[in-house]
Amino acid sequence: MYKYKKDFPIFKNTKFYNKDLIYLDNSATTQKPQIVIDEYAKFYENFNANIYRGIYRLSEEATSMYEGARTSIAKFINAKSNEIVFTRNTTESLNLVVLSFAKSILKKNDLVVLSVVEHHSNIVPWLILQKEIGFRIEYIDINKESFELENIDKYLELKPKIVSITQVSNVTGVENNIKEIIRKAHLKGAFVIIDAAQSVPHKKIDVKDLDCDFLAFSAHKMLGPVGIGILFGKEDLLERMNPVLGGGEMILSVDQDSCTFKEAPFKFEAGTVNFADAIVFKKSIEYLDGIGMDNIEKYIKELSGYTYENLSKVNGLKIYGQKNNSGIYSFSLKAVHSHDIASFLDEDNIAIRAGHHCAQVLMNRFSVYALSRVSIYIYNTKQDIDNLCISLSKISDLF
Amino acid sequence: MNNELTRAYIIDLYNNPLNYGKLKDFDFSKKGENPLCGDSITIYIKIKKDKIENISFEAQGCIISNVSASILTKEVKGMTLKDFKENFKFESVKEKLLLDLSFSREKCARLSFDILVSLLKDNII
């Protein structure tokens, strides 16, 4: 898999401190292959025009490319095209579900079930809406050994209207058995929303097989551009939802007193959308499909195991999580502050994440303020992990 | 932490901080936090005849914020309040720190200085 590293120009170009870049912050965002970067220029040099609006060939070409991107993305997760809404990112996708779908069905005494591993993007929108409506929120705890979400049954006994959880934690990297959770939640009549920001880049996701009601992810975490997120929603649910943003191109007609909306997904895409990035995202999907998501899953799993074993050998290093298939590990090293660890590693041109990872609920659960995190992707190698562990051992020796 | 010598100096100062711990006899104290990384520093100060007669700190946080607090307290101990107000800037700490601070790390280095300025503003100057 490391042979793909050459497709990413940043590894040739960026030599801070005269050292090769070792990029291990892939959960935050991934690097971009040359063909994805080239796609920008190709679009702007040949096809740029505002979509839907122009009754001329150039606009029609751009429109067709944008809708082609929607079709590719739908196929990538086994959805229908009209079940794919373009947003800015996972955060906006989740906010859209909360502000439209959840807002329309929740009442004062209803219950929403989240989990302690959620990213702030799957907590804060609920807290904002809760202030308005006054529903209750329960958080599923994690199992102390496996770090997976604990059995959901007792939470379902409380009859939640909605369960909104992450598939793979951005802190522990541990994958939850969401298929089983979705099945059980549906039996109790709850809708299920999945934050798939850390899972879609790593493995084949089939929304039909999972049977989730909504699923959100971001392009930039899977070799695509920043500024494009996806919301999958089941056709019938999207149809009954109200738009959150109003404006151009999402309407059928407007007069002084009323307006009518287009069908989903168009009613959710008001104004001039980020069509260029959506079109570029299609190229990232083609690149990933070219490698094969099964191959990617296999490679990440193998390198993840190697990462776990080698991090575990560093003196004084404690992993907050378990060996996983996602290649995401958060850790502490003796009493060294995570920002200091990141600064020391930066001197070796090793990029990792330090801080609370937008998961303060989980940090509180772990009784820590901040952790360091490594996260791998297809261009990382065993050599990258060896170099990381050598640098971490040097830091450990200093304290 | 830009070279081996600087690194050794900084880590030594981190392990052996100057003016560390709560003063037995102090007039004012103030705690400040950097919500980004959870660093928290408390500064204790004793004023006599418009002079910073004694100053100390307690800290939980990263190396940069700890070491900066050591340097700050060393530099301002014995200084008149007038001199501090007119002449002492964050840069005075920064140049003693010997580090090229990135944008994100500069906030760590500034924490103790900002707390001291705010403490004096609240209570004295």
XYZ file of C-alpha atoms in Angstrom:
524
model
C 0.000 0.000 0.000
C 2.901 2.333 0.777
C 3.562 2.395 -2.961
C 0.730 4.925 -3.137
C 2.796 7.420 -1.138
C 4.384 8.613 -4.368
C 0.957 9.769 -5.573
C 0.920 12.417 -2.843
C 3.131 15.388 -3.750
C 3.258 16.769 -0.205
C 5.642 13.984 0.766
C 8.078 15.065 -1.958
C 7.678 18.797 -1.353
C 7.509 19.323 2.367
C 10.777 18.855 4.245
C 10.474 20.927 7.409
C 13.696 20.795 9.471
C 15.221 18.985 6.438
C 13.325 15.858 7.341
C 10.761 13.777 5.477
C 7.185 14.447 6.548
C 5.614 11.715 8.660
C 1.951 12.571 8.649
C -0.044 10.848 11.374
C -2.992 13.201 11.800
C -5.276 11.573 9.261
C -8.345 11.591 11.484
C -8.171 15.377 11.330
C -7.695 15.480 7.562
C -5.918 13.399 4.917
C -3.419 14.472 2.259
C -4.479 14.709 -1.400
C -3.144 12.677 -4.337
C -1.919 14.507 -7.439
C -4.911 13.429 -9.546
C -7.273 15.028 -7.028
C -5.241 18.249 -7.006
C -5.149 18.239 -10.821
C -8.918 17.851 -10.964
C -9.331 21.357 -9.546
C -7.345 22.904 -12.357
C -9.117 20.730 -14.915
C -12.519 21.890 -13.707
C -11.695 25.582 -13.523
C -9.805 25.534 -16.821
C -12.549 23.774 -18.737
C -15.953 23.587 -17.107
C -16.540 26.373 -14.595
C -20.069 27.815 -14.602
C -22.798 28.064 -12.006
C -24.815 24.858 -12.006
C -28.588 24.526 -12.702
C -28.935 28.198 -13.668
C -27.365 28.507 -17.079
C -29.240 27.631 -20.251
C -26.001 27.130 -22.056
C -23.673 24.256 -22.711
C -20.987 25.178 -20.130
C -23.445 25.340 -17.229
C -25.057 22.121 -18.357
C -21.670 20.385 -18.402
C -20.916 21.621 -14.871
C -24.386 20.552 -13.683
C -23.940 17.132 -15.152
C -20.521 16.771 -13.462
C -22.005 17.820 -10.102
C -24.862 15.338 -10.384
C -22.350 12.741 -11.583
C -20.464 13.285 -8.327
C -23.670 12.731 -6.363
C -24.274 9.469 -8.237
C -20.697 8.253 -7.573
C -20.951 9.014 -3.872
C -24.336 7.297 -3.667
C -22.906 4.206 -5.321
C -19.873 4.282 -2.997
C -22.115 3.729 0.064
C -24.883 1.811 -1.782
C -27.469 4.593 -1.569
C -29.726 6.191 -4.178
C -28.653 9.524 -5.671
C -31.606 11.368 -4.173
C -30.558 10.164 -0.728
C -27.293 12.141 -0.875
C -27.250 15.747 0.336
C -24.126 17.836 -0.169
C -23.143 19.858 2.896
C -19.929 21.534 4.059
C -18.764 18.737 6.378
C -19.905 16.047 8.823
C -20.719 18.721 11.385
C -23.116 20.460 9.008
C -24.655 17.122 8.012
C -25.397 16.276 11.647
C -26.689 19.790 12.308
C -29.040 19.470 9.354
C -30.574 16.290 10.785
C -30.893 17.872 14.225
C -32.326 21.187 13.042
C -34.746 19.700 10.548
C -35.630 16.071 11.272
C -35.105 15.950 15.041
C -36.679 19.339 15.626
C -39.839 18.252 13.837
C -40.366 15.054 15.845
C -39.028 15.802 19.350
C -41.208 17.019 22.193
C -40.451 18.141 25.730
C -40.422 14.741 27.451
C -38.811 12.750 24.656
C -35.428 11.085 24.946
C -32.381 11.234 22.662
C -29.595 8.702 23.237
C -26.004 9.700 22.422
C -22.772 8.166 23.708
C -19.794 9.347 25.765
C -17.433 8.863 22.810
C -19.213 11.364 20.573
C -17.377 14.196 18.852
C -18.678 17.639 19.805
C -20.426 17.750 16.417
C -22.786 15.047 17.664
C -23.337 16.613 21.092
C -23.437 20.396 20.723
C -26.279 20.553 18.119
C -28.382 18.407 20.471
C -27.604 20.656 23.439
C -28.611 23.718 21.413
C -31.911 22.129 20.359
C -32.480 20.820 23.874
C -32.497 24.410 25.169
C -35.298 25.184 22.736
C -37.450 22.070 23.193
C -36.406 20.611 26.538
C -36.055 16.884 25.663
C -33.791 14.561 27.699
C -30.389 13.210 26.653
C -28.843 9.964 27.902
C -25.242 8.999 27.102
C -24.330 5.362 26.474
C -21.195 4.550 28.469
C -18.257 2.498 27.197
C -17.132 -0.923 28.313
C -13.963 -0.547 30.423
C -12.185 -3.453 28.726
C -13.202 -3.288 25.091
C -13.846 0.479 24.926
C -16.901 -0.349 22.763
C -20.262 1.147 23.653
C -21.876 -0.924 26.366
C -25.021 -2.915 25.679
C -27.687 -0.567 24.368
C -30.664 -2.581 25.680
C -31.116 -0.663 28.931
C -31.078 2.652 27.046
C -33.661 1.352 24.583
C -35.909 0.364 27.475
C -36.215 4.119 28.118
C -37.892 4.375 24.695
C -35.737 6.994 22.968
C -37.088 8.680 19.853
C -33.584 8.999 18.383
C -30.234 7.254 18.834
C -27.298 9.228 17.406
C -23.862 7.600 17.679
C -20.497 7.308 16.041
C -19.361 4.206 14.197
C -15.648 4.666 14.958
C -14.431 6.870 17.819
C -12.087 9.648 16.726
C -10.251 9.210 20.048
C -10.022 5.468 20.714
C -10.410 4.258 17.137
C -12.677 1.517 18.452
C -15.527 0.502 16.153
C -19.003 0.022 17.561
C -21.269 -2.728 16.279
C -23.681 -0.235 14.781
C -25.515 -2.787 12.652
C -26.699 -4.543 15.801
C -27.468 -1.234 17.540
C -29.506 -0.055 14.551
C -31.438 -3.324 14.406
C -32.300 -3.197 18.104
C -33.146 0.518 18.046
C -35.503 0.048 15.100
C -37.281 -2.777 16.926
C -38.017 -0.248 19.686
C -39.143 2.368 17.185
C -36.142 4.723 17.439
C -34.501 6.460 14.482
C -30.740 6.038 14.183
C -28.200 8.628 13.032
C -24.608 7.528 12.404
C -21.505 9.734 12.510
C -19.350 7.880 9.995
C -16.579 10.487 9.611
C -13.920 8.027 10.820
C -15.323 4.861 9.243
C -16.186 5.672 5.616
C -12.501 6.440 4.804
C -11.417 3.041 6.146
C -13.858 0.422 4.959
C -16.734 -0.337 2.637
C -19.900 1.135 4.111
C -23.250 -0.104 2.849
C -26.126 2.020 4.130
C -28.727 -0.489 2.897
C -27.070 -3.296 4.808
C -26.670 -1.147 7.939
C -30.248 0.141 7.555
C -29.294 3.440 9.285
C -31.740 6.327 8.892
C -29.040 8.961 8.464
C -25.273 8.778 8.023
C -22.779 11.651 7.858
C -19.178 11.915 6.632
C -16.633 14.335 5.137
C -14.685 14.344 1.887
C -11.487 15.762 3.328
C -10.910 12.770 5.586
C -10.818 10.465 2.546
C -8.372 12.204 0.183
C -11.013 14.673 -1.009
C -11.308 18.440 -0.747
C -12.208 20.399 2.367
C -15.616 22.051 2.257
C -17.673 19.047 1.182
C -19.640 16.853 3.530
C -22.270 14.235 2.859
C -25.535 13.521 4.542
C -27.167 10.238 3.592
C -30.815 10.099 4.574
C -33.444 7.496 3.713
C -35.550 8.769 0.843
C -38.864 8.890 2.715
C -37.286 10.695 5.693
C -35.589 13.335 3.542
C -38.853 13.879 1.691
C -40.772 14.708 4.844
C -38.081 17.042 6.226
C -38.172 20.816 5.983
C -35.224 22.754 4.631
C -33.039 24.603 7.138
C -31.569 27.162 4.761
C -33.759 28.994 2.268
C -32.621 30.748 -0.874
C -31.894 30.289 -4.528
C -32.332 27.012 -6.389
C -34.028 25.119 -3.550
C -37.510 26.386 -4.430
C -40.161 25.623 -7.052
C -41.963 28.933 -6.721
C -41.989 32.015 -4.521
C -44.550 34.773 -4.102
C -44.945 37.468 -1.452
C -46.715 35.194 1.015
C -45.455 31.678 0.383
C -43.043 29.374 -1.387
C -42.826 25.754 -2.406
C -39.692 23.663 -2.270
C -37.998 21.317 -4.672
C -37.867 17.644 -3.746
C -34.962 16.179 -1.697
C -32.018 16.478 -1.862
C -32.267 19.792 -3.735
C -34.398 21.542 -1.126
C -31.469 21.233 1.310
C -28.918 22.828 -1.018
C -29.748 26.533 -0.992
C -27.738 29.136 -2.857
C -24.699 28.498 -5.008
C -23.354 25.210 -3.675
C -19.726 24.126 -3.553
C -19.964 22.351 -6.881
C -16.238 22.471 -7.673
C -15.295 20.566 -4.541
C -18.124 18.086 -5.010
C -16.812 17.354 -8.494
C -13.243 16.999 -7.188
C -14.522 14.649 -4.465
C -15.674 12.267 -7.183
C -12.026 11.923 -8.223
C -11.036 10.932 -4.674
C -13.709 8.251 -4.692
C -12.435 6.944 -8.021
C -8.917 6.845 -6.604
C -10.052 4.914 -3.514
C -12.134 2.545 -5.663
C -9.087 2.032 -7.863
C -7.184 0.706 -4.867
C -10.276 -1.100 -3.565
C -11.866 -0.409 -0.187
C -11.330 -4.051 0.814
C -7.585 -3.642 0.228
C -7.591 -0.380 2.165
C -9.411 -1.990 5.094
C -6.952 -4.880 5.106
C -3.900 -2.612 4.964
C -5.123 -0.224 7.672
C -5.981 -3.180 9.896
C -2.486 -4.639 9.542
C -0.684 -1.332 10.085
C -3.020 -0.530 12.974
C -2.005 -3.735 14.745
C 1.665 -2.894 14.151
C 1.091 0.614 15.524
C -0.580 -0.727 18.653
C 2.165 -3.231 19.363
C 4.962 -0.695 18.916
C 3.319 2.157 20.832
C 2.735 -0.285 23.697
C 6.504 -0.867 23.923
C 7.337 2.821 24.522
C 8.313 3.307 28.165
C 5.652 5.224 30.100
C 3.137 5.323 27.267
C -0.484 4.550 28.077
C -3.022 3.954 25.312
C -6.613 5.034 26.023
C -8.342 2.361 24.012
C -7.771 -1.079 22.577
C -6.078 -2.596 19.572
C -8.392 -1.651 16.710
C -8.769 -1.816 12.943
C -8.888 1.948 12.383
C -5.304 2.909 13.180
C -6.419 5.633 15.593
C -4.734 5.637 19.019
C -4.809 8.264 21.766
C -2.217 8.101 24.508
C -0.435 9.812 27.347
C 3.332 9.613 27.880
C 4.428 9.810 31.514
C 3.190 13.216 32.742
C 4.275 15.088 29.621
C 1.609 17.474 28.317
C 0.229 16.415 24.943
C 1.122 19.782 23.394
C 4.735 19.282 24.448
C 4.727 15.796 22.924
C 3.391 17.274 19.679
C 6.065 19.986 19.734
C 8.879 17.488 20.339
C 7.613 15.242 17.509
C 7.291 18.252 15.245
C 11.057 18.725 15.500
C 11.303 15.375 13.697
C 8.658 16.555 11.204
C 6.146 14.097 12.652
C 2.596 15.489 12.663
C 0.196 14.189 15.301
C -2.830 15.667 17.055
C -2.759 16.901 20.652
C -5.589 18.235 22.779
C -9.105 17.171 23.651
C -9.974 16.037 20.101
C -13.360 17.790 20.250
C -14.415 15.034 22.635
C -14.446 16.664 26.056
C -17.191 14.347 27.310
C -14.877 11.392 26.689
C -11.854 13.238 28.132
C -13.889 13.778 31.308
C -14.843 10.109 31.273
C -11.118 9.269 31.135
C -10.345 11.968 33.770
C -7.762 13.599 31.503
C -7.675 17.041 29.985
C -5.844 16.226 26.801
C -4.256 13.314 24.968
C -1.915 12.818 22.037
C -3.333 10.971 19.039
C -1.866 9.223 16.029
C -4.051 8.209 13.104
C -2.882 6.412 9.975
C -3.949 6.241 6.353
C -3.001 4.421 3.180
C 0.301 6.235 2.590
C 1.681 5.504 6.051
C 4.237 2.731 6.469
C 5.756 0.582 9.177
C 8.813 2.809 8.836
C 6.658 5.828 9.800
C 5.538 3.988 12.938
C 9.112 2.923 13.758
C 10.290 6.549 13.476
C 7.369 7.743 15.602
C 8.207 5.253 18.338
C 11.918 6.173 18.273
C 10.980 9.847 18.731
C 8.493 9.019 21.493
C 11.138 6.958 23.293
C 13.537 9.917 23.118
C 10.876 12.124 24.738
C 10.225 9.464 27.365
C 13.948 9.397 28.227
C 13.960 13.154 28.863
C 11.481 12.873 31.737
C 12.585 23.283 21.340
C 15.098 24.269 18.869
C 18.446 22.788 19.747
C 19.960 20.438 22.277
C 21.311 23.182 24.582
C 18.056 25.107 24.639
C 16.191 21.881 25.198
C 18.397 21.001 28.171
C 17.949 24.512 29.626
C 14.174 24.437 29.196
C 13.719 20.959 30.593
C 15.960 21.778 33.550
C 13.872 24.854 34.292
C 10.710 22.752 33.944
C 12.001 20.165 36.404
C 13.419 22.825 38.757
C 11.046 25.767 38.503
C 11.884 29.137 40.060
C 9.562 30.766 42.590
C 7.274 27.752 42.627
C 4.568 27.198 45.254
C 2.092 29.287 47.163
C 3.636 32.226 49.086
C 3.082 32.099 52.840
C 2.591 35.840 52.887
C 0.886 37.328 49.837
C -1.438 40.249 49.118
C -3.133 39.051 45.957
C -3.468 35.910 43.866
C -5.078 35.099 40.549
C -5.699 31.921 38.607
C -5.856 31.827 34.839
C -6.512 29.077 32.333
C -5.939 28.311 28.704
C -9.097 26.449 27.709
C -7.448 25.119 24.554
C -5.037 22.845 26.393
C -6.225 22.956 30.003
C -3.130 24.735 31.310
C -3.811 26.539 34.550
C -1.502 28.875 36.497
C -2.012 30.698 39.779
C 0.183 33.687 40.612
C 0.758 34.936 44.175
C 2.179 38.377 44.789
C 3.419 40.420 47.765
C 3.631 44.183 47.269
C 5.684 46.485 49.503
C 6.295 50.201 48.918
C 5.015 50.003 45.328
C 7.434 47.204 44.591
C 6.867 43.538 43.745
C 8.581 42.296 46.864
C 7.813 38.651 46.266
C 6.050 36.604 43.578
C 5.430 32.917 43.003
C 3.339 30.601 40.909
C 1.697 27.198 40.838
C 1.023 25.551 37.493
C -0.549 22.558 35.861
C 0.213 22.335 32.213
C 2.797 22.190 29.507
C 6.505 22.867 29.613
C 6.253 26.199 27.814
C 3.688 27.680 30.205
C 5.608 26.415 33.245
C 8.998 27.651 32.103
C 7.599 31.019 31.046
C 6.158 31.470 34.532
C 9.576 30.744 36.059
C 11.206 33.339 33.814
C 8.460 35.894 34.410
C 8.608 35.646 38.193
C 12.417 35.824 38.181
C 12.394 38.913 35.976
C 9.762 40.927 37.842
C 10.721 40.102 41.414
C 11.942 43.344 43.023
C 10.636 45.511 40.177
C 8.646 48.664 40.946
C 5.044 48.633 39.791
C 5.753 51.745 37.738
C 8.671 50.057 35.983
C 6.557 46.973 35.293
C 3.698 48.991 33.880
C 5.850 51.196 31.684
C 8.645 48.920 30.546
C 7.875 45.265 31.021
C 6.400 43.527 28.000
C 5.699 39.892 27.135
C 8.674 40.139 24.784
C 10.922 40.431 27.854
C 9.881 36.886 28.806
C 9.920 35.631 25.250
C 13.516 36.594 24.569
C 14.683 34.751 27.704
C 12.764 31.678 26.597
C 15.155 31.215 23.638
C 12.490 29.468 21.566
C 10.931 30.173 18.215
C 7.349 29.896 19.319
C 4.695 28.853 16.865
C 1.407 30.749 16.923
C -0.293 28.031 18.950
C 2.517 27.730 21.492
C 2.828 31.487 22.033
C -0.485 31.330 23.912
C 1.114 28.902 26.383
C 4.073 31.236 26.891
C 1.823 34.271 27.402
C -0.429 32.727 30.026
C 1.498 33.733 33.187
C 2.230 37.220 31.843
C -1.431 37.821 31.031
C -2.473 36.633 34.498
C 0.026 38.985 36.171
C -1.113 41.968 34.116
C -4.734 41.194 34.891
C -4.004 40.645 38.617
C -2.280 44.040 38.887
C -5.032 45.725 36.882
C -7.738 44.240 39.114
C -6.042 45.195 42.348
C -3.417 47.880 42.053
C -2.568 49.665 38.832
